[in-house]
Coordinates of N, CA and C in Angstrom, one line a residue:
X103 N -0.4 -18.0 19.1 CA -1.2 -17.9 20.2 C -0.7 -16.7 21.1
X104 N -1.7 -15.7 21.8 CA -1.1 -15.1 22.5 C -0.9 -15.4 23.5
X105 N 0.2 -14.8 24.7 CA 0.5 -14.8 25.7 C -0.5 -14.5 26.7
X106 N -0.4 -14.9 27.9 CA -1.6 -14.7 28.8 C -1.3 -13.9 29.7
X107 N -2.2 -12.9 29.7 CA -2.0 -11.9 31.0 C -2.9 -11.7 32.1
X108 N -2.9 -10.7 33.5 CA -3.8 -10.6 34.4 C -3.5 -9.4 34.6
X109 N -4.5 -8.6 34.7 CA -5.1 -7.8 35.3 C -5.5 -7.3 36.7
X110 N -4.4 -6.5 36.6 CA -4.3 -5.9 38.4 C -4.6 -4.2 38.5
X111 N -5.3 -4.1 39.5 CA -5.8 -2.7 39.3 C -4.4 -2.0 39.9
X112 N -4.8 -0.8 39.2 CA -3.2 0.0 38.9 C -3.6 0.7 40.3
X113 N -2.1 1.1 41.3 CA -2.4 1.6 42.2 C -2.6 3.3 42.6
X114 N -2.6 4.0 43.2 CA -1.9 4.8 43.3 C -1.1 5.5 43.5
X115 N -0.5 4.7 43.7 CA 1.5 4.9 43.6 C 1.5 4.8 42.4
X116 N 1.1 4.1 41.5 CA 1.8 3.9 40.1 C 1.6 5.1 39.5
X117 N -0.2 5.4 39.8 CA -1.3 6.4 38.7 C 0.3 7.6 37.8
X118 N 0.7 8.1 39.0 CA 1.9 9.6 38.6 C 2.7 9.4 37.8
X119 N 3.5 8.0 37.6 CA 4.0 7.6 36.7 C 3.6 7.4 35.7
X120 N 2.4 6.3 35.3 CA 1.5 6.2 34.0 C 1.0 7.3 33.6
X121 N 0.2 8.4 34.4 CA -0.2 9.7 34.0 C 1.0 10.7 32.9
X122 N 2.6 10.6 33.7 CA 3.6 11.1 33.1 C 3.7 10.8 31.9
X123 N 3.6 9.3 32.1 CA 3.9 8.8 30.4 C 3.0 9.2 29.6
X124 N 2.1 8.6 29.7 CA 0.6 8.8 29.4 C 0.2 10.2 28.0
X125 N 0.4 10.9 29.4 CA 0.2 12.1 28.7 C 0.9 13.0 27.6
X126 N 2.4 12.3 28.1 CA 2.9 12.9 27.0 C 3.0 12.6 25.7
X127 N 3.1 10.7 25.7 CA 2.4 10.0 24.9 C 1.4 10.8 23.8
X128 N 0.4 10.9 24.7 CA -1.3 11.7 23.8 C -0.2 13.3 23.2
X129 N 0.2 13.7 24.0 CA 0.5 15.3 23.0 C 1.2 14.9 22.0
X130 N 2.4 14.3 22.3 CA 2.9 13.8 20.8 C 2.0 13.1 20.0
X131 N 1.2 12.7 19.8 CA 0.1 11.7 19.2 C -0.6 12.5 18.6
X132 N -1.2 13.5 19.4 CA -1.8 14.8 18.5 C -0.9 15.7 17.7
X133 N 0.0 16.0 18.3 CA 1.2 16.8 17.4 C 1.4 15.9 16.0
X134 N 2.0 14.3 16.3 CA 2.0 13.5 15.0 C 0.7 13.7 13.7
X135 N -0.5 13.7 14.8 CA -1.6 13.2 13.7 C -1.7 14.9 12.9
X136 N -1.1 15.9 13.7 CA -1.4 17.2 12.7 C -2.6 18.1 13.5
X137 N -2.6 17.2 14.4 CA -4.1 18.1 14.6 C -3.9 19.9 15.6
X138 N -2.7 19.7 16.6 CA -2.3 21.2 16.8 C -0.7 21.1 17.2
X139 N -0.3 22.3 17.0 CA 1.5 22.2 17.2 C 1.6 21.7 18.7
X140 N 3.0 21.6 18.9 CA 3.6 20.7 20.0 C 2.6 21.6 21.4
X141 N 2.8 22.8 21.9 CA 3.0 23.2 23.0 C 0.9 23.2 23.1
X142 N 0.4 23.4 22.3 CA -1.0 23.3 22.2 C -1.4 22.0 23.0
X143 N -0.7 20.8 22.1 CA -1.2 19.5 22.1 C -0.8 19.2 23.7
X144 N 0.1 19.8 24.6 CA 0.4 19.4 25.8 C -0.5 19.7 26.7
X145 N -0.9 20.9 26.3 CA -1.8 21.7 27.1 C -2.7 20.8 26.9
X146 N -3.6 20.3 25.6 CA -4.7 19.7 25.3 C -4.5 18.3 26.3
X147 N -3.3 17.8 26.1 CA -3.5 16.3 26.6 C -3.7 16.5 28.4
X148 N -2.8 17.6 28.9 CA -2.8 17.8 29.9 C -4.4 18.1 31.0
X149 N -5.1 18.9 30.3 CA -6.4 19.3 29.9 C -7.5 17.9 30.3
X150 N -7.4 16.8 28.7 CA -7.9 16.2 29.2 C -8.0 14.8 30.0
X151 N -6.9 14.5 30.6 CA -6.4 14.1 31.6 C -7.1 14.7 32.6
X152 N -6.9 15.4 33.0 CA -7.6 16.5 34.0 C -9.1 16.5 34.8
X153 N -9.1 16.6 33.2 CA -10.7 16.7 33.4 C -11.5 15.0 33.3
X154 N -10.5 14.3 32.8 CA -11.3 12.4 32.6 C -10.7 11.4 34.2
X155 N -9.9 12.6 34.5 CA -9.5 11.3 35.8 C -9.2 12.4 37.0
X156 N -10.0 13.2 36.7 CA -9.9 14.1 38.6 C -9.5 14.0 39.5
X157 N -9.4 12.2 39.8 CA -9.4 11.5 40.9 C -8.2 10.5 41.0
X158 N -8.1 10.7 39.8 CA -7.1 9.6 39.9 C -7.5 7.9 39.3
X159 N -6.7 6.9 39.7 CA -7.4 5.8 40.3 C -8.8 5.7 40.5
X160 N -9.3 6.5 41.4 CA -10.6 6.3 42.2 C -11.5 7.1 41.3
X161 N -11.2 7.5 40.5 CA -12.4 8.2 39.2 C -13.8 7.5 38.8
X162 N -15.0 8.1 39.2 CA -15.6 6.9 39.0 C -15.5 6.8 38.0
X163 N -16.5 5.5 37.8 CA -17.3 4.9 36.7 C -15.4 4.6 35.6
X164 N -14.6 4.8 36.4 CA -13.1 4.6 35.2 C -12.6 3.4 36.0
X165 N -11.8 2.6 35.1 CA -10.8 1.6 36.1 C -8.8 1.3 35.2
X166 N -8.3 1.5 36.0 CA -7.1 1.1 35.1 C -6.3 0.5 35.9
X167 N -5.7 -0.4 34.9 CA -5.1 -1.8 35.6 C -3.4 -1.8 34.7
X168 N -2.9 -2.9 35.2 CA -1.8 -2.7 35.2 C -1.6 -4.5 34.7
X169 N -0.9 -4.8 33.6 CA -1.3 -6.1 33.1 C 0.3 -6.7 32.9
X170 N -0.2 -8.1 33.8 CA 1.0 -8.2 33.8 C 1.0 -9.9 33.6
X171 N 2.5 -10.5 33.4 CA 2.2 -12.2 32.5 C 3.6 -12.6 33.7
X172 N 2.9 -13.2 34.6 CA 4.1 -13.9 35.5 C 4.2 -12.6 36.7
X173 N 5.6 -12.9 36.6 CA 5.7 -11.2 37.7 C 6.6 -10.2 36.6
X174 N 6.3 -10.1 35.0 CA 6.1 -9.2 34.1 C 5.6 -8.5 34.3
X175 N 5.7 -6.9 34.2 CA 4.5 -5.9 34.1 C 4.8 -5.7 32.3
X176 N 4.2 -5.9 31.5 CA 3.7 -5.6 30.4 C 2.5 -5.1 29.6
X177 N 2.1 -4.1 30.3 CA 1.0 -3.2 29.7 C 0.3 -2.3 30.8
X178 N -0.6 -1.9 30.6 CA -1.8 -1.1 31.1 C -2.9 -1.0 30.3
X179 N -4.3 -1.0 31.1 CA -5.2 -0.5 30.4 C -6.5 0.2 31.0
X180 N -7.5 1.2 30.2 CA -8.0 2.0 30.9 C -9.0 2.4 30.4
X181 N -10.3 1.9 31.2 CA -11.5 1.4 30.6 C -12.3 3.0 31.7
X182 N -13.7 3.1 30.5 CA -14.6 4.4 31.3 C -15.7 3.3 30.9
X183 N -16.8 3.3 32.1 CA -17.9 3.0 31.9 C -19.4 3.5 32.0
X184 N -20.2 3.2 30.9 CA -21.5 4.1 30.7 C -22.8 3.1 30.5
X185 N -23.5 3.9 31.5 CA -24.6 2.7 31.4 C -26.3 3.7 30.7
X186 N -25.9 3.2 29.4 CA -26.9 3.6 28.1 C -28.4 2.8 28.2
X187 N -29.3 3.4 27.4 CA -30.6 2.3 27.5 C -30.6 1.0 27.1
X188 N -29.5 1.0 25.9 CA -29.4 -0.2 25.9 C -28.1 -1.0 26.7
X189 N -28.2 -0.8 27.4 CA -27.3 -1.6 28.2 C -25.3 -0.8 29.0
X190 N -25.2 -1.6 29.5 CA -23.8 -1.0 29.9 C -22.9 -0.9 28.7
X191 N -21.7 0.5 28.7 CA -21.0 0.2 27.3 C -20.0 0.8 28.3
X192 N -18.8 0.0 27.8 CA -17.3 0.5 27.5 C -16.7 1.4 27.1
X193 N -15.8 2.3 27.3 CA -15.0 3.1 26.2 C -13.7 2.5 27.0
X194 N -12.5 2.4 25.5 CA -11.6 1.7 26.0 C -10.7 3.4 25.7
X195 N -9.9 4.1 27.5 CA -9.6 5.5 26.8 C -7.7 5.3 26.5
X196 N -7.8 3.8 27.4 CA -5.9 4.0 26.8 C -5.9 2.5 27.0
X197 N -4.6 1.9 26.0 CA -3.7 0.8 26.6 C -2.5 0.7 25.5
X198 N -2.0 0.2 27.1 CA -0.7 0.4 26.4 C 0.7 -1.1 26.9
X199 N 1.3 -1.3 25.8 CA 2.0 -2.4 26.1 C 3.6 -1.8 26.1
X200 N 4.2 -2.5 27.4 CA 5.8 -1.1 27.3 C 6.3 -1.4 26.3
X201 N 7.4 -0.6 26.2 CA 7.7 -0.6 25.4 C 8.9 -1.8 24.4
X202 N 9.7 -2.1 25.6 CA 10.6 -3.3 25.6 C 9.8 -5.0 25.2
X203 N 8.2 -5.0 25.5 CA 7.1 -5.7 25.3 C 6.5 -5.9 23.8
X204 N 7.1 -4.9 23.2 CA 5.9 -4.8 22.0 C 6.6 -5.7 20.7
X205 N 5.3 -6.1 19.9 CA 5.3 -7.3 18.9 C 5.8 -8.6 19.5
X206 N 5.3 -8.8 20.7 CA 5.3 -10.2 21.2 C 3.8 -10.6 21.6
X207 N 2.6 -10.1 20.9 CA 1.5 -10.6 21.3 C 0.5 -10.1 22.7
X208 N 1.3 -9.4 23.2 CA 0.8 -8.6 24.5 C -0.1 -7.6 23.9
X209 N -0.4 -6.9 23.4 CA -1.1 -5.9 22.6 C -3.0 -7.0 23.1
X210 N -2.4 -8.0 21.9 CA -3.8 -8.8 21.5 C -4.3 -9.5 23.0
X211 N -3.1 -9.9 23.6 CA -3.9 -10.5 25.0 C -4.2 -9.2 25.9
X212 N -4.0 -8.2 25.8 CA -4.6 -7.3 26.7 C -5.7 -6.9 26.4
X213 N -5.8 -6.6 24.9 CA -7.3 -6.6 24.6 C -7.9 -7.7 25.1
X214 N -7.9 -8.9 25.0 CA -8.7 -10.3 25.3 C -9.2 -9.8 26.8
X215 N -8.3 -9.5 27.3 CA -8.4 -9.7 28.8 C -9.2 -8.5 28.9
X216 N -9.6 -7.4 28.1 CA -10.5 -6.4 28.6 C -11.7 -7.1 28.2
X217 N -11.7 -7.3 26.7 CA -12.8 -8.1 27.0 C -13.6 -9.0 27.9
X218 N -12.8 -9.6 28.4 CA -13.4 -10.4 29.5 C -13.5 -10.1 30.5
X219 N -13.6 -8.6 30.8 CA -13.4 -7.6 32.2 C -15.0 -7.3 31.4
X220 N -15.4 -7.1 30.4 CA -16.3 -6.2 30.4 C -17.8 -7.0 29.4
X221 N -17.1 -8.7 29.2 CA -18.5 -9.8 29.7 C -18.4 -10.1 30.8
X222 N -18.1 -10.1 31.8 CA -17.9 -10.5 33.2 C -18.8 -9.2 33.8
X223 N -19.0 -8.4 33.5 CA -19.9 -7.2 33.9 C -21.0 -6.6 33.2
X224 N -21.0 -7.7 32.3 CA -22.3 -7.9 31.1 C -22.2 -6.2 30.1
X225 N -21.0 -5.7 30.1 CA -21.2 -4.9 29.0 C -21.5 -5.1 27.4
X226 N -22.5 -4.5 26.7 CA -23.1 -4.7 25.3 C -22.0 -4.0 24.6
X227 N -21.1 -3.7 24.5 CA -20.6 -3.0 23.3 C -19.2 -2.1 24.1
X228 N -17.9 -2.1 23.7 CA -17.0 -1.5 23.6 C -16.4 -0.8 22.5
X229 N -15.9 0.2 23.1 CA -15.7 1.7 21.8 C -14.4 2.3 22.4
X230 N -13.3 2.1 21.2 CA -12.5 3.0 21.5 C -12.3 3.9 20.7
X231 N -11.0 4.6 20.4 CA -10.5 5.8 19.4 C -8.7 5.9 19.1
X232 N -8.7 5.7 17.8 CA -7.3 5.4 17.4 C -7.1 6.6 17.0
X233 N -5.3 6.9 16.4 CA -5.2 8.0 15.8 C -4.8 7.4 14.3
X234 N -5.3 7.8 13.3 CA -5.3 7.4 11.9 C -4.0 7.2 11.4
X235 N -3.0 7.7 11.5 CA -1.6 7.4 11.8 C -1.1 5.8 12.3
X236 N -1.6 5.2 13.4 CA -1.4 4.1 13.9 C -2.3 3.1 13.4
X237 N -1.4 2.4 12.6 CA -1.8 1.2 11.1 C -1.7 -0.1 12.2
X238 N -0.5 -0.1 12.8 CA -0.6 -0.8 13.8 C -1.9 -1.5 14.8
X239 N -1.9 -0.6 15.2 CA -3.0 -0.5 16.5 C -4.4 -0.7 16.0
X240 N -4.4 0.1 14.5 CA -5.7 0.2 13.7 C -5.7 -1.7 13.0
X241 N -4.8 -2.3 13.0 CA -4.8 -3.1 12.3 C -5.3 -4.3 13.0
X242 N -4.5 -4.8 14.7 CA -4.9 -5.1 15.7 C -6.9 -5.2 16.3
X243 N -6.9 -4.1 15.9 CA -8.1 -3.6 16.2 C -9.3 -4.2 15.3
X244 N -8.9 -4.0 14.3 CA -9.8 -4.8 12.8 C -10.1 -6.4 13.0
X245 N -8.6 -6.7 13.4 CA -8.5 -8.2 13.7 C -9.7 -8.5 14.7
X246 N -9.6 -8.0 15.7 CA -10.0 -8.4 16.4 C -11.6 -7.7 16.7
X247 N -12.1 -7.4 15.7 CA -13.9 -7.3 15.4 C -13.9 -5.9 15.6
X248 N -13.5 -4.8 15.8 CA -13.7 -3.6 15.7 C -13.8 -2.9 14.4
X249 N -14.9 -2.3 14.3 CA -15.5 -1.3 13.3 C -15.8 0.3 13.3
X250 N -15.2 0.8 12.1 CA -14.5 2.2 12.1 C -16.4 3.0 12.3
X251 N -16.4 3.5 13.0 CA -17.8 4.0 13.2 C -18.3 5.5 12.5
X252 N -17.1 6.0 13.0 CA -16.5 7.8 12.5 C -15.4 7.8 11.5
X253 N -15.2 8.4 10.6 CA -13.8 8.5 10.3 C -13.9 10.6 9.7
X254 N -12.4 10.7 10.7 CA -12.4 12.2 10.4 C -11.5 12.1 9.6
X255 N -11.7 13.6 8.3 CA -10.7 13.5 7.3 C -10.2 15.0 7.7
X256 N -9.0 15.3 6.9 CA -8.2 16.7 6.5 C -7.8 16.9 5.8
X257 N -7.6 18.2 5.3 CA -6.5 18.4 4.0 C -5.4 20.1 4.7
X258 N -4.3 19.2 4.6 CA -3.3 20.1 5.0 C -3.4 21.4 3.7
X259 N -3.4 22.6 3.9 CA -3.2 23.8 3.3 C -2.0 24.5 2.8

């Protein structure tokens, strides 16, 4: 069974901190997956950070919270919302469980708990984006009713 968490919106004191991690996070992630060398991929993540949260915190139509089990902080997550013809939809753009937290089930109850952020606001459909590298995350993800919609391929030269 997983552990239970709550969902507290991340403040702006925190945003500078999670942004730091965050982002460096994403460049290594791109550098890992192959897609462009180190100093590119910073620029890239840096980039689109930039451009997906302008504002911070107060970004619209974005929300990121800060997930926590008691007075534990154990995760973050960070939802963009879009309201399509058919209905409101989700993109889930980060989450993340710290690091001292991970393979104790926090992964799975944070997803739960987005989920129920986003029937509680009658969203039809949630969409995120893994990096093919993370069997983990990708595995999690399967479990729990997500379906590969895209799959990009490569061949190293």
């Amino acid at each position: 069974m997983s552990p239970s968490v709550r969902l507290v919106p991340m403040t702006a004191e925190q945003f500078p901190a999670y942004r730091e991690l965050a982002e460096r996070e994403y460049a290594e992630n791109i550098e890992t997956a192959g897609m462009m060398p180190e100093e590119e991929a910073r620029r890239k993540a840096a980039e689109d950070f930039a451009s997906s949260l302008p504002d911070g915190v107060d970004t619209a139509d974005h929300e990121l919270w800060t997930a926590w089990d008691d007075d534990h902080e154990v995760g973050m997550l960070w939802l963009g919302f879009t309201e399509r013809s058919d209905g409101l939809v989700a993109f889930g753009y980060d989450f993340m469980v710290t690091a001292e937290q991970r393979r104790r089930g926090y992964g799975r109850a944070i997803m739960e708990a987005a989920e129920q952020v986003c029937r509680d606001r009658g969203v039809v459909e949630v969409g995120l984006s893994v990096f093919g590298f993370n069997s983990g995350a990708r595995a999690l993800y399967e479990q729990m009713g997500f379906e590969v919609t895209i799959l990009q391929m490569r061949k190293r030269l």
